[in-house]
Coordinates of C-alpha atoms in Angstrom, one line a residue:
M1125 CA 68.3 33.8 -34.3
T1126 CA 65.6 35.8 -32.5
A1127 CA 62.2 35.0 -31.2
A1128 CA 59.2 37.1 -30.1
R1129 CA 58.4 36.9 -26.4
S1130 CA 56.2 33.9 -25.9
G1131 CA 54.7 34.6 -22.5
P1132 CA 55.9 35.4 -19.0
Y1133 CA 59.6 35.0 -18.3
F1134 CA 60.3 32.9 -15.3
S1135 CA 63.2 31.5 -13.3
V1136 CA 64.1 27.9 -14.1
H1137 CA 65.3 27.6 -10.5
D1138 CA 61.6 27.9 -9.5
I1139 CA 59.7 26.5 -12.4
P1140 CA 60.9 23.8 -14.8
F1141 CA 60.9 24.5 -18.5
S1142 CA 58.6 22.0 -20.1
T1143 CA 55.6 21.6 -22.4
H1144 CA 52.1 20.3 -22.2
G1145 CA 52.1 16.5 -22.5
S1146 CA 55.8 15.9 -21.9
W1147 CA 57.1 13.7 -19.2
F1148 CA 60.4 15.6 -19.0
G1149 CA 61.6 19.1 -18.5
F1150 CA 64.7 21.1 -18.0
S1151 CA 65.7 22.3 -14.6
P1152 CA 68.7 22.6 -12.2
V1153 CA 66.4 21.1 -9.5
L1154 CA 67.4 17.4 -9.4
A1155 CA 65.6 16.3 -6.2
E1156 CA 64.2 17.8 -3.0
R1157 CA 66.9 20.1 -1.6
T1158 CA 69.3 19.2 -4.5
R1159 CA 70.2 21.8 -7.1
A1160 CA 72.9 21.6 -9.8
E1161 CA 74.9 24.4 -11.4
D1162 CA 73.7 23.4 -14.8
L1163 CA 70.4 22.6 -16.4
H1164 CA 69.5 18.9 -16.7
L1165 CA 66.9 17.0 -18.7
V1166 CA 64.8 15.6 -15.8
S1167 CA 62.3 12.8 -16.6
H1168 CA 59.3 11.9 -14.5
Q1169 CA 58.8 8.4 -15.9
N1170 CA 59.3 5.9 -13.1
G1171 CA 59.9 8.8 -10.7
M1172 CA 61.9 12.0 -10.8
H1173 CA 65.3 11.3 -12.5
A1174 CA 67.9 13.7 -13.8
V1175 CA 69.1 12.0 -17.0
L1176 CA 71.2 14.4 -19.0
R1177 CA 73.4 17.4 -18.1
L1178 CA 73.5 20.2 -20.6
V1179 CA 76.5 22.6 -20.4
P1180 CA 77.2 25.4 -22.9
Q1181 CA 80.8 25.4 -24.1
D1182 CA 83.1 28.2 -25.1
A1183 CA 84.0 27.4 -28.7
A1184 CA 87.5 28.8 -28.4
T1185 CA 88.6 27.2 -25.1
G1186 CA 86.3 24.1 -24.9
E1187 CA 85.5 25.1 -21.3
R1188 CA 82.2 25.8 -19.7
A1189 CA 80.8 29.1 -21.0
E1190 CA 79.3 31.6 -18.6
T1191 CA 75.7 32.2 -19.6
R1192 CA 72.5 33.6 -18.3
I1193 CA 69.4 31.6 -18.7
E1194 CA 66.1 33.0 -20.0
A1195 CA 63.0 31.0 -20.0
A1196 CA 59.5 31.7 -21.3
P1197 CA 56.8 29.4 -22.6
G1198 CA 58.1 27.9 -25.8
L1199 CA 61.7 28.9 -25.6
L1200 CA 64.7 28.2 -23.3
S1201 CA 67.9 30.1 -23.9
W1202 CA 71.5 30.2 -22.6
I1203 CA 72.9 33.6 -23.5
G1204 CA 76.6 34.3 -23.3
E1205 CA 78.9 37.2 -24.4
R1206 CA 80.0 35.2 -27.5
G1207 CA 76.8 33.4 -28.5
R1208 CA 73.7 31.6 -27.4
V1209 CA 72.0 28.2 -27.3
A1210 CA 68.2 27.9 -27.7
L1211 CA 65.9 25.0 -27.0
A1212 CA 62.3 24.5 -28.1
Y1213 CA 59.9 21.5 -27.9
E1214 CA 59.0 20.1 -31.3
T1215 CA 56.7 17.5 -29.8
P1216 CA 56.1 16.4 -26.1
D1217 CA 58.9 13.8 -26.4
T1218 CA 61.4 15.7 -28.7
V1219 CA 63.3 19.0 -28.4
R1220 CA 65.4 20.8 -30.9
V1221 CA 68.5 22.6 -29.7
H1222 CA 70.2 25.3 -31.8
G1223 CA 73.5 27.0 -31.1
E1224 CA 75.4 30.0 -32.4
R1225 CA 79.1 30.5 -31.5
L1226 CA 78.6 28.5 -28.4
G1227 CA 79.0 24.7 -28.2
L1228 CA 77.1 22.3 -26.0
R1229 CA 78.3 19.4 -23.9
V1230 CA 75.6 16.7 -23.2
T1231 CA 76.6 14.1 -20.7
A1232 CA 74.9 11.5 -18.5
A1233 CA 73.9 12.9 -15.2
A1234 CA 74.9 9.7 -13.4
K1235 CA 78.7 9.0 -13.4
D1236 CA 78.2 5.4 -12.1
L1237 CA 76.9 2.6 -14.3
T1238 CA 76.1 -0.7 -12.5
P1239 CA 74.1 -3.7 -13.7
F1240 CA 71.0 -2.1 -12.1
S1241 CA 71.5 1.6 -12.2
G1242 CA 72.9 4.5 -14.2
T1243 CA 73.0 5.4 -17.9
Y1244 CA 74.7 3.5 -20.7
F1245 CA 76.0 5.5 -23.7
Y1246 CA 76.7 4.3 -27.2
R1247 CA 76.6 5.4 -30.9
D1248 CA 73.9 3.7 -32.9
P1249 CA 75.4 2.3 -36.1
V1250 CA 71.9 2.4 -37.8
D1251 CA 71.6 6.1 -37.9
N1252 CA 74.8 7.4 -36.3
A1253 CA 72.8 8.9 -33.4
H1254 CA 74.1 8.9 -29.9
I1255 CA 72.0 7.0 -27.4
F1256 CA 71.8 7.3 -23.6
T1257 CA 69.7 4.5 -22.1
S1258 CA 68.6 5.0 -18.5
Y1259 CA 67.9 2.3 -16.0
E1260 CA 66.0 4.7 -13.7
T1261 CA 63.5 5.9 -16.2
G1262 CA 63.5 2.7 -18.4
R1263 CA 63.7 5.0 -21.5
R1264 CA 66.3 6.0 -24.1
Y1265 CA 67.5 9.5 -25.0
R1266 CA 68.6 9.8 -28.6
I1267 CA 70.8 12.7 -29.7
T1268 CA 70.7 13.3 -33.5
V1269 CA 73.2 15.8 -34.8
L1270 CA 71.4 17.8 -37.6
S1271 CA 74.3 20.3 -38.3
G1272 CA 77.6 21.2 -36.8
T1273 CA 80.4 19.0 -35.6
V1274 CA 80.8 16.4 -32.9
T1275 CA 84.2 17.4 -31.4
E1276 CA 84.4 15.0 -28.5
V1277 CA 82.7 11.7 -27.5
S1278 CA 83.6 10.1 -24.2
G1279 CA 82.5 6.9 -22.5
A1280 CA 80.9 5.3 -25.4
Q1281 CA 80.1 1.6 -24.5
A1282 CA 82.0 2.2 -21.2
L1283 CA 81.0 0.3 -18.1
G1284 CA 81.6 1.3 -14.5
T1285 CA 82.4 4.9 -13.5
G1286 CA 83.2 7.7 -15.9
D1287 CA 82.1 10.6 -18.0
R1288 CA 79.7 9.7 -20.8
G1289 CA 78.6 12.2 -23.5
L1290 CA 79.4 14.3 -26.5
T1291 CA 80.2 17.8 -27.4
V1292 CA 78.7 19.6 -30.4
T1293 CA 80.2 22.8 -31.9
A1294 CA 79.5 25.0 -34.8
G1295 CA 80.1 24.2 -38.4
P1296 CA 81.4 26.6 -41.1
D1297 CA 78.3 28.8 -40.8
G1298 CA 78.8 29.4 -37.1
S1299 CA 75.9 27.3 -35.9
W1300 CA 74.9 23.8 -35.0
E1301 CA 71.7 21.9 -34.2
V1302 CA 70.6 18.7 -32.6
A1303 CA 67.4 16.8 -31.8
V1304 CA 66.9 15.2 -28.4
E1305 CA 64.2 12.5 -28.0
E1306 CA 62.8 10.5 -25.1
L1307 CA 61.7 7.1 -26.5
D1308 CA 60.9 3.7 -25.4
S1309 CA 62.9 1.2 -27.3
A1310 CA 63.5 2.1 -31.0
R1311 CA 62.2 4.6 -33.5
R1312 CA 62.9 5.4 -37.1
P1313 CA 65.9 7.7 -37.7
Y1314 CA 65.0 11.3 -36.8
R1315 CA 64.3 13.6 -39.7
P1316 CA 63.6 17.3 -39.2
S1317 CA 60.1 18.4 -40.2
A1318 CA 60.8 22.1 -40.1
A1319 CA 63.6 24.7 -39.5
F1320 CA 64.4 25.7 -36.0
G1321 CA 62.8 29.1 -36.4
E1322 CA 59.5 27.4 -37.4
I1323 CA 59.8 25.0 -34.4
M1324 CA 60.2 28.0 -32.1
E1325 CA 57.2 29.8 -33.5
A1326 CA 55.1 26.6 -33.4
A1327 CA 56.1 26.0 -29.7
R1328 CA 54.7 29.4 -28.7
R1329 CA 51.2 28.9 -30.0
P1330 CA 49.9 26.1 -27.8
F1331 CA 50.5 28.0 -24.6
A1332 CA 49.1 31.2 -26.0
E1333 CA 45.9 29.3 -26.9
F1334 CA 45.8 27.7 -23.5
V1335 CA 46.1 30.8 -21.5
D1336 CA 43.5 32.6 -23.6
A1337 CA 41.1 29.7 -22.9
V1338 CA 41.8 29.4 -19.2
A1339 CA 42.2 33.0 -18.3
P1340 CA 40.4 35.2 -20.8
W1341 CA 39.4 37.5 -18.0
R1342 CA 43.1 38.4 -17.1
S1343 CA 44.1 42.0 -16.8
S1344 CA 46.6 44.2 -15.0
D1345 CA 44.6 43.5 -11.8
T1346 CA 45.6 39.8 -12.1
P1347 CA 49.3 40.1 -13.1
A1348 CA 50.2 36.5 -12.2
A1349 CA 47.5 34.8 -14.3
E1350 CA 49.7 34.0 -17.3
L1351 CA 52.5 32.5 -15.1
A1352 CA 49.9 30.5 -13.1
A1353 CA 48.5 29.1 -16.4
Y1354 CA 52.0 28.2 -17.5
V1355 CA 52.7 26.3 -14.3
V1356 CA 49.5 24.2 -14.9
W1357 CA 50.0 23.9 -18.7
S1358 CA 53.7 22.8 -18.4
A1359 CA 53.0 20.3 -15.6
T1360 CA 50.5 18.4 -17.7
V1361 CA 51.5 15.0 -19.0
R1362 CA 50.0 12.7 -21.6
P1363 CA 48.6 9.3 -20.6
A1364 CA 51.4 6.8 -19.8
G1365 CA 52.0 3.9 -17.4
L1366 CA 49.4 4.1 -14.6
V1367 CA 48.3 7.6 -15.6
T1368 CA 45.1 6.8 -17.5
R1369 CA 44.3 10.2 -18.8
P1370 CA 46.0 13.5 -19.6
A1371 CA 47.1 14.6 -16.1
V1372 CA 48.2 17.7 -14.4
L1373 CA 51.0 16.6 -12.0
M1374 CA 51.3 18.6 -8.8
S1375 CA 54.7 19.6 -10.1
K1376 CA 57.5 18.7 -12.5
H1377 CA 59.8 19.0 -9.5
W1378 CA 59.8 16.2 -7.0
M1379 CA 56.1 16.4 -6.2
D1380 CA 55.4 14.7 -9.5
K1381 CA 52.2 12.8 -8.6
V1382 CA 48.4 13.3 -8.6
W1383 CA 47.2 13.2 -5.0
S1384 CA 43.5 12.5 -4.4
W1385 CA 42.5 16.0 -3.3
D1386 CA 45.1 18.2 -5.1
H1387 CA 43.5 17.2 -8.4
C1388 CA 40.2 18.9 -7.5
F1389 CA 41.6 22.4 -7.6
N1390 CA 43.2 21.9 -11.0
A1391 CA 39.9 20.5 -12.3
L1392 CA 38.1 23.6 -11.1
A1393 CA 40.5 26.1 -12.6
L1394 CA 40.5 24.3 -16.0
A1395 CA 36.7 23.8 -16.2
P1396 CA 35.5 26.9 -18.2
G1397 CA 38.3 26.9 -20.7
H1398 CA 39.3 23.2 -21.0
P1399 CA 36.3 21.2 -19.9
Q1400 CA 37.5 17.8 -21.0
L1401 CA 40.9 18.3 -19.4
A1402 CA 39.1 19.4 -16.2
W1403 CA 36.9 16.3 -16.3
D1404 CA 40.0 14.1 -16.7
Q1405 CA 41.6 15.7 -13.7
F1406 CA 38.5 15.1 -11.5
S1407 CA 38.1 11.5 -12.8
L1408 CA 41.7 10.2 -12.8
P1409 CA 41.9 9.0 -9.1
F1410 CA 38.5 7.4 -9.5
D1411 CA 40.0 5.3 -12.3
H1412 CA 41.9 3.6 -9.5
Q1413 CA 39.1 3.3 -7.0
D1414 CA 39.4 0.0 -5.1
E1415 CA 36.7 -2.6 -4.2
T1416 CA 35.9 -0.8 -0.9
G1417 CA 35.3 2.5 -2.7
S1418 CA 38.5 4.0 -1.5
L1419 CA 40.4 6.4 -3.7
P1420 CA 44.2 6.0 -3.7
D1421 CA 46.4 8.4 -1.8
S1422 CA 48.3 9.2 -5.0
V1423 CA 48.8 8.2 -8.6
T1424 CA 51.9 8.6 -10.8
H1425 CA 53.6 7.1 -13.8
S1426 CA 54.6 3.8 -12.2
E1427 CA 53.0 3.7 -8.8
V1428 CA 49.5 3.9 -7.2
L1429 CA 49.6 4.1 -3.4
Y1430 CA 46.7 3.1 -1.1
N1431 CA 48.3 3.2 2.4
F1432 CA 46.6 6.5 3.1
V1433 CA 43.6 8.3 1.6
K1434 CA 42.7 12.0 1.2
P1435 CA 39.7 13.9 2.5
P1436 CA 36.3 13.6 0.8
I1437 CA 36.2 17.0 -0.8
H1438 CA 34.9 15.5 -4.0
G1439 CA 31.3 16.3 -3.5
W1440 CA 32.2 20.0 -2.8
T1441 CA 34.3 19.9 -5.9
L1442 CA 31.7 18.3 -8.1
S1443 CA 29.1 20.8 -7.1
H1444 CA 31.4 23.7 -8.2
L1445 CA 32.7 21.8 -11.2
R1446 CA 29.3 21.3 -12.7
R1447 CA 28.5 25.0 -12.4
R1448 CA 31.8 25.9 -14.0
L1449 CA 31.7 23.5 -17.0
P1450 CA 30.4 25.3 -20.1
T1451 CA 28.0 22.5 -20.9
P1452 CA 26.1 20.1 -18.6
L1453 CA 27.4 16.6 -18.0
S1454 CA 25.7 13.9 -20.1
R1455 CA 23.4 11.5 -18.4
K1456 CA 26.1 8.8 -19.0
D1457 CA 28.7 10.9 -17.1
L1458 CA 26.2 11.6 -14.3
V1459 CA 25.5 7.9 -13.9
E1460 CA 29.2 7.1 -13.8
V1461 CA 30.2 9.9 -11.4
Y1462 CA 27.2 9.2 -9.1
G1463 CA 28.3 5.5 -8.7
R1464 CA 31.9 6.5 -8.1
L1465 CA 31.0 9.2 -5.6
A1466 CA 28.6 6.9 -3.8
R1467 CA 31.2 4.2 -3.4
W1468 CA 33.7 6.8 -2.1
T1469 CA 31.2 8.0 0.4
D1470 CA 30.2 4.5 1.5
F1471 CA 33.9 3.9 2.2
W1472 CA 33.8 6.6 4.8
L1473 CA 30.5 5.5 6.2
T1474 CA 31.6 1.8 6.6
A1475 CA 35.4 1.4 6.6
R1476 CA 35.9 4.6 8.6
R1477 CA 33.0 4.5 11.0
A1478 CA 33.3 2.4 14.1
P1479 CA 30.3 0.3 15.1
G1480 CA 27.6 2.4 16.7
V1481 CA 29.4 5.6 16.0
A1482 CA 27.9 8.4 14.0
L1483 CA 31.0 10.1 12.8
P1484 CA 33.9 8.8 10.6
H1485 CA 37.6 9.1 11.6
Y1486 CA 41.0 9.6 10.1
Q1487 CA 43.6 7.0 10.8
H1488 CA 46.5 9.4 10.4
G1489 CA 47.1 13.1 9.7
N1490 CA 48.0 12.1 6.1
D1491 CA 44.4 11.0 5.5
S1492 CA 43.3 14.6 6.1
G1493 CA 45.8 16.1 3.7
W1494 CA 47.2 18.1 6.7
D1495 CA 49.9 15.5 7.4
N1496 CA 51.4 16.9 10.6
A1497 CA 48.8 19.4 11.8
T1498 CA 48.7 19.9 15.6
T1499 CA 45.2 18.5 15.7
F1500 CA 46.9 15.1 15.4
D1501 CA 49.4 15.6 18.2
P1502 CA 47.5 13.9 21.0
E1503 CA 46.4 10.9 18.9
R1504 CA 46.4 9.9 15.2
V1505 CA 43.2 7.9 14.9
V1506 CA 40.9 10.8 15.3
V1507 CA 37.3 12.0 14.7
T1508 CA 37.4 15.6 13.4
A1509 CA 34.9 18.2 12.4
D1510 CA 36.5 18.9 9.1
L1511 CA 36.0 15.3 7.9
A1512 CA 32.4 15.4 9.0
A1513 CA 31.8 18.7 7.2
F1514 CA 33.3 17.5 3.9
L1515 CA 31.3 14.3 4.2
V1516 CA 28.1 16.3 4.7
L1517 CA 28.7 18.3 1.6
Q1518 CA 29.4 15.1 -0.4
L1519 CA 26.2 13.5 0.9
R1520 CA 24.2 16.6 -0.1
E1521 CA 25.7 16.5 -3.6
L1522 CA 24.8 12.8 -3.9
A1523 CA 21.2 13.7 -3.0
V1524 CA 21.2 16.2 -5.8
L1525 CA 22.6 13.7 -8.3
A1526 CA 20.1 11.0 -7.2
D1527 CA 17.2 13.4 -7.6
E1528 CA 18.4 14.2 -11.2
L1529 CA 18.8 10.6 -12.0
D1530 CA 15.2 9.8 -10.8
Q1531 CA 16.2 7.9 -7.7
P1532 CA 14.1 9.5 -5.0
D1533 CA 14.7 6.8 -2.4
D1534 CA 18.4 7.3 -2.7
A1535 CA 18.0 11.1 -2.6
R1536 CA 16.1 10.8 0.7
R1537 CA 18.6 8.4 2.1
W1538 CA 21.6 10.7 1.3
T1539 CA 19.8 13.7 2.6
R1540 CA 18.9 12.0 5.8
T1541 CA 22.5 10.8 6.3
A1542 CA 23.8 14.3 5.6
E1543 CA 21.4 15.8 8.2
D1544 CA 22.3 13.1 10.8
T1545 CA 26.0 13.5 10.2
Q1546 CA 25.9 17.3 10.6
A1547 CA 23.7 16.9 13.7
A1548 CA 26.2 14.5 15.2
M1549 CA 29.1 16.8 14.4
L1550 CA 27.5 19.7 16.2
D1551 CA 26.3 17.6 19.1
E1552 CA 29.5 15.7 19.7
L1553 CA 32.3 18.1 18.6
W1554 CA 30.9 21.6 19.0
T1555 CA 31.4 23.1 22.5
G1556 CA 29.4 26.2 21.9
E1557 CA 32.5 28.2 21.0
R1558 CA 34.6 25.9 18.9
F1559 CA 35.1 22.4 17.5
M1560 CA 37.0 19.7 19.3
A1561 CA 38.7 16.6 18.0
R1562 CA 38.1 13.2 19.6
G1563 CA 40.2 10.1 19.8
A1564 CA 38.5 7.2 18.0
D1565 CA 39.9 4.8 20.6
S1566 CA 40.2 6.8 23.8
A1567 CA 37.2 9.1 23.4
A1568 CA 39.4 11.9 24.8
T1569 CA 38.7 15.3 23.3
W1570 CA 41.0 18.3 22.7
A1571 CA 41.3 21.5 20.8
S1572 CA 44.3 22.8 18.9
S1573 CA 45.6 26.0 17.4
S1574 CA 45.4 24.5 13.9
L1575 CA 43.3 26.0 11.1
L1576 CA 42.1 22.5 10.5
D1577 CA 39.7 22.8 13.4
L1578 CA 38.0 25.7 11.5
M1579 CA 37.6 23.9 8.2
P1580 CA 33.9 23.2 8.9
M1581 CA 33.5 26.7 7.6
A1582 CA 33.4 25.0 4.2
L1583 CA 29.8 24.1 5.0
G1584 CA 28.9 27.7 4.3
E1585 CA 25.2 28.3 4.2
H1586 CA 24.5 25.0 5.9
L1587 CA 26.0 26.1 9.2
P1588 CA 23.9 27.5 11.9
E1589 CA 24.5 31.3 11.9
H1590 CA 26.0 31.4 15.4
V1591 CA 28.5 28.6 14.5
G1592 CA 29.5 30.4 11.3
K1593 CA 30.1 33.7 13.1
A1594 CA 32.2 32.0 15.7
L1595 CA 34.3 30.2 13.1
A1596 CA 34.7 33.4 11.1
A1597 CA 36.1 35.2 14.1
R1598 CA 38.6 32.4 14.8
I1599 CA 39.6 32.3 11.1
E1600 CA 40.3 36.0 11.2
A1601 CA 42.8 35.4 14.0
H1602 CA 44.8 33.2 11.6
L1603 CA 45.1 35.9 9.0
T1604 CA 48.6 37.4 8.5
P1605 CA 49.5 40.0 6.0
Y1606 CA 50.0 37.2 3.5
G1607 CA 47.1 34.9 4.2
L1608 CA 45.8 32.2 6.5
A1609 CA 48.4 30.6 8.7
T1610 CA 47.7 26.9 9.2
E1611 CA 48.8 27.2 12.8
L1612 CA 48.2 30.4 14.9
P1613 CA 51.4 32.3 14.8
T1614 CA 51.1 32.8 18.6
S1615 CA 51.0 29.1 19.2
P1616 CA 54.1 27.5 20.8
H1617 CA 53.8 24.8 18.1
Y1618 CA 54.1 27.3 15.2
L1619 CA 57.0 26.7 12.8
S1620 CA 57.8 29.0 9.9
D1621 CA 58.6 26.0 7.6
G1622 CA 56.6 23.5 9.5
Y1623 CA 54.5 22.2 6.6
W1624 CA 50.9 22.2 8.1
R1625 CA 52.1 23.8 11.4
G1626 CA 52.2 27.4 10.2
P1627 CA 52.7 28.0 6.5
I1628 CA 50.0 29.3 4.2
W1629 CA 48.5 26.7 1.8
A1630 CA 46.3 27.1 -1.2
P1631 CA 43.6 24.5 -0.6
A1632 CA 42.8 25.7 2.9
T1633 CA 42.5 29.2 1.5
V1634 CA 40.1 28.3 -1.3
L1635 CA 37.9 26.1 0.9
I1636 CA 37.6 28.6 3.6
E1637 CA 37.2 31.6 1.3
D1638 CA 34.3 29.8 -0.5
G1639 CA 32.6 28.8 2.8
L1640 CA 32.8 32.3 4.2
R1641 CA 31.4 33.7 1.0
R1642 CA 28.5 31.2 1.0
A1643 CA 27.8 32.0 4.6
G1644 CA 27.6 35.7 3.9
H1645 CA 31.0 36.8 5.4
H1646 CA 32.0 38.6 2.2
R1647 CA 34.4 41.2 3.7
L1648 CA 36.5 38.5 5.3
A1649 CA 36.4 36.4 2.2
D1650 CA 37.5 39.3 0.1
D1651 CA 40.4 40.0 2.4
I1652 CA 41.6 36.4 2.3
S1653 CA 41.3 36.3 -1.5
A1654 CA 43.2 39.6 -1.9
R1655 CA 46.0 38.6 0.4
F1656 CA 46.5 35.2 -1.2
R1657 CA 46.5 36.7 -4.7
A1658 CA 49.0 39.3 -3.7
L1659 CA 51.2 36.6 -2.1
C1660 CA 51.3 34.6 -5.4
E1661 CA 51.9 37.7 -7.4
T1662 CA 54.9 38.5 -5.3
H1663 CA 56.3 35.1 -4.3
G1664 CA 55.1 32.7 -7.0
F1665 CA 53.3 29.4 -6.8
A1666 CA 55.1 27.4 -4.1
E1667 CA 53.8 24.3 -2.4
N1668 CA 53.3 26.6 0.7
F1669 CA 54.5 29.9 2.1
D1670 CA 56.0 31.3 5.3
A1671 CA 53.0 32.9 6.9
L1672 CA 55.0 35.9 8.4
T1673 CA 57.3 36.7 5.4
G1674 CA 55.5 35.3 2.4
T1675 CA 58.6 33.4 1.2
G1676 CA 57.7 30.4 -0.9
L1677 CA 58.6 27.1 0.6
R1678 CA 59.3 23.5 -0.5
D1679 CA 58.3 22.7 -4.1
R1680 CA 58.3 26.1 -5.9
A1681 CA 56.1 25.1 -8.9
Y1682 CA 53.0 23.6 -7.4
T1683 CA 49.9 23.4 -9.6
W1684 CA 47.2 23.5 -7.0
T1685 CA 48.7 26.8 -5.9
A1686 CA 48.6 28.1 -9.4
S1687 CA 45.1 26.8 -9.9
S1688 CA 43.9 28.3 -6.7
Y1689 CA 45.3 31.7 -7.8
L1690 CA 43.4 31.3 -11.1
L1691 CA 40.2 30.5 -9.3
L1692 CA 40.4 33.5 -6.9
A1693 CA 41.7 35.8 -9.6
E1694 CA 38.8 34.9 -11.9
A1695 CA 36.2 35.4 -9.2
H1696 CA 37.8 38.7 -8.3
A1697 CA 37.8 39.8 -12.0
H1698 CA 34.1 38.9 -12.4
R1699 CA 33.1 40.7 -9.1
H1700 CA 35.1 43.8 -10.3
S1701 CA 33.4 43.8 -13.7
R1702 CA 30.0 43.6 -12.1

């Protein structure tokens, strides 16, 4: 059994093996800071849950076989001295697993079964398949043996604590094969539609087509483009539960949600090659917009959270998105997005602006997306310049939309509010050298060593020239060999793995690089882009990175990081070609 290389090889310790549309993948990562020796089927329905453990078996001894794991888009393999096991997706909810001279033990990941948790195991007398039914995911996992021999079944119909599973070994021809399905309640007995070799070949094509659409510009100058595309492609799930559209999760590790600013970067990266999927990414949080106009903090399969929000970067995003889409939005889409964006903006102008106050405020660092940035150390309910800047960009985009939709009064109102907000930001928070933050209750002001204080650079060409120059100089001080540290490395508050208190993050990089470029600071923008691209090419697509060593931190397969690489790499490729 052989297969042609199907794309970039990657480590399943960093990136789960999955496919576009599927709610499950295969990984040794079972939760944050929890890794197993063996690969598990990990589902993201009702949260992240390890359901099945897959262990290659030595056919002669019946013991765990020593194997190395190879993963590439379309094919996952366990390779041992005496044989191999290969796995490929047939559909988003079904995988085929084929073995030669190695067996496979499939067991429930959870040992304990209670009336409210764990995995129950039994043989279905209808089709002789073996079923694992998971309380945590609310789904069933059906194993249908297509060839080979079931040599051991343990824990069938057992309650309480114990080992539950089956072992499949080779038949007379030296091979075996099973199908594994994630299903809701019941389904017709599984019947193979093609041979395993055909399944492998078919599994390769969708990713190859995706990367050609998303990164047709890739070359040796952008060596991580294919892997970045795989991270995005494989983290995409089909609509289910509260997820109303095809959605790119932030990860198929534990960060398995769509947060209401992370989605913007995925939308932008997808726009030229997959415009409908891009539009779905931008629109999904707006499907859950509440009566005040607020977007949820996050959306996932079985949960929508509103206790915090995320910053209003959606006007900035929409402006770029419209330029990147291959065809203009229809008038119907423009009307819908205008109404949604207007309600989201009104939320900040009403629910987040105190009476008689010109500028809106955050209620907690989480609202900014920079959860624990040092800007929020003195107080949490805070007026900040980054929020004002993002709101100004959103107001300006609303004015453009209103003008296109023949609403001149609205266009003038949005423009006037944008000008008033920017004027208040400069009057109240700019000292002549830097931006300050202000307590919404105390009116105390303070500065920090956080890059968050410099995010008004996103205003780009709208900033007064002297303000842009001062911000650019301060931004350069945050630049390490690997990119922009979110806290000055010389700060006493700097932490190498401090979340927003030091590590390099993709969204801050993209927003600042774009603002610098629009303000004419091309050399610094080029430098930031080059360092971040080199960081990803060396250390992958982690949630964030140690600013002084480049080491990837936290979740190691984060889609907004991959999308940010694609955005910067594409722009670099186009500049180079010109």
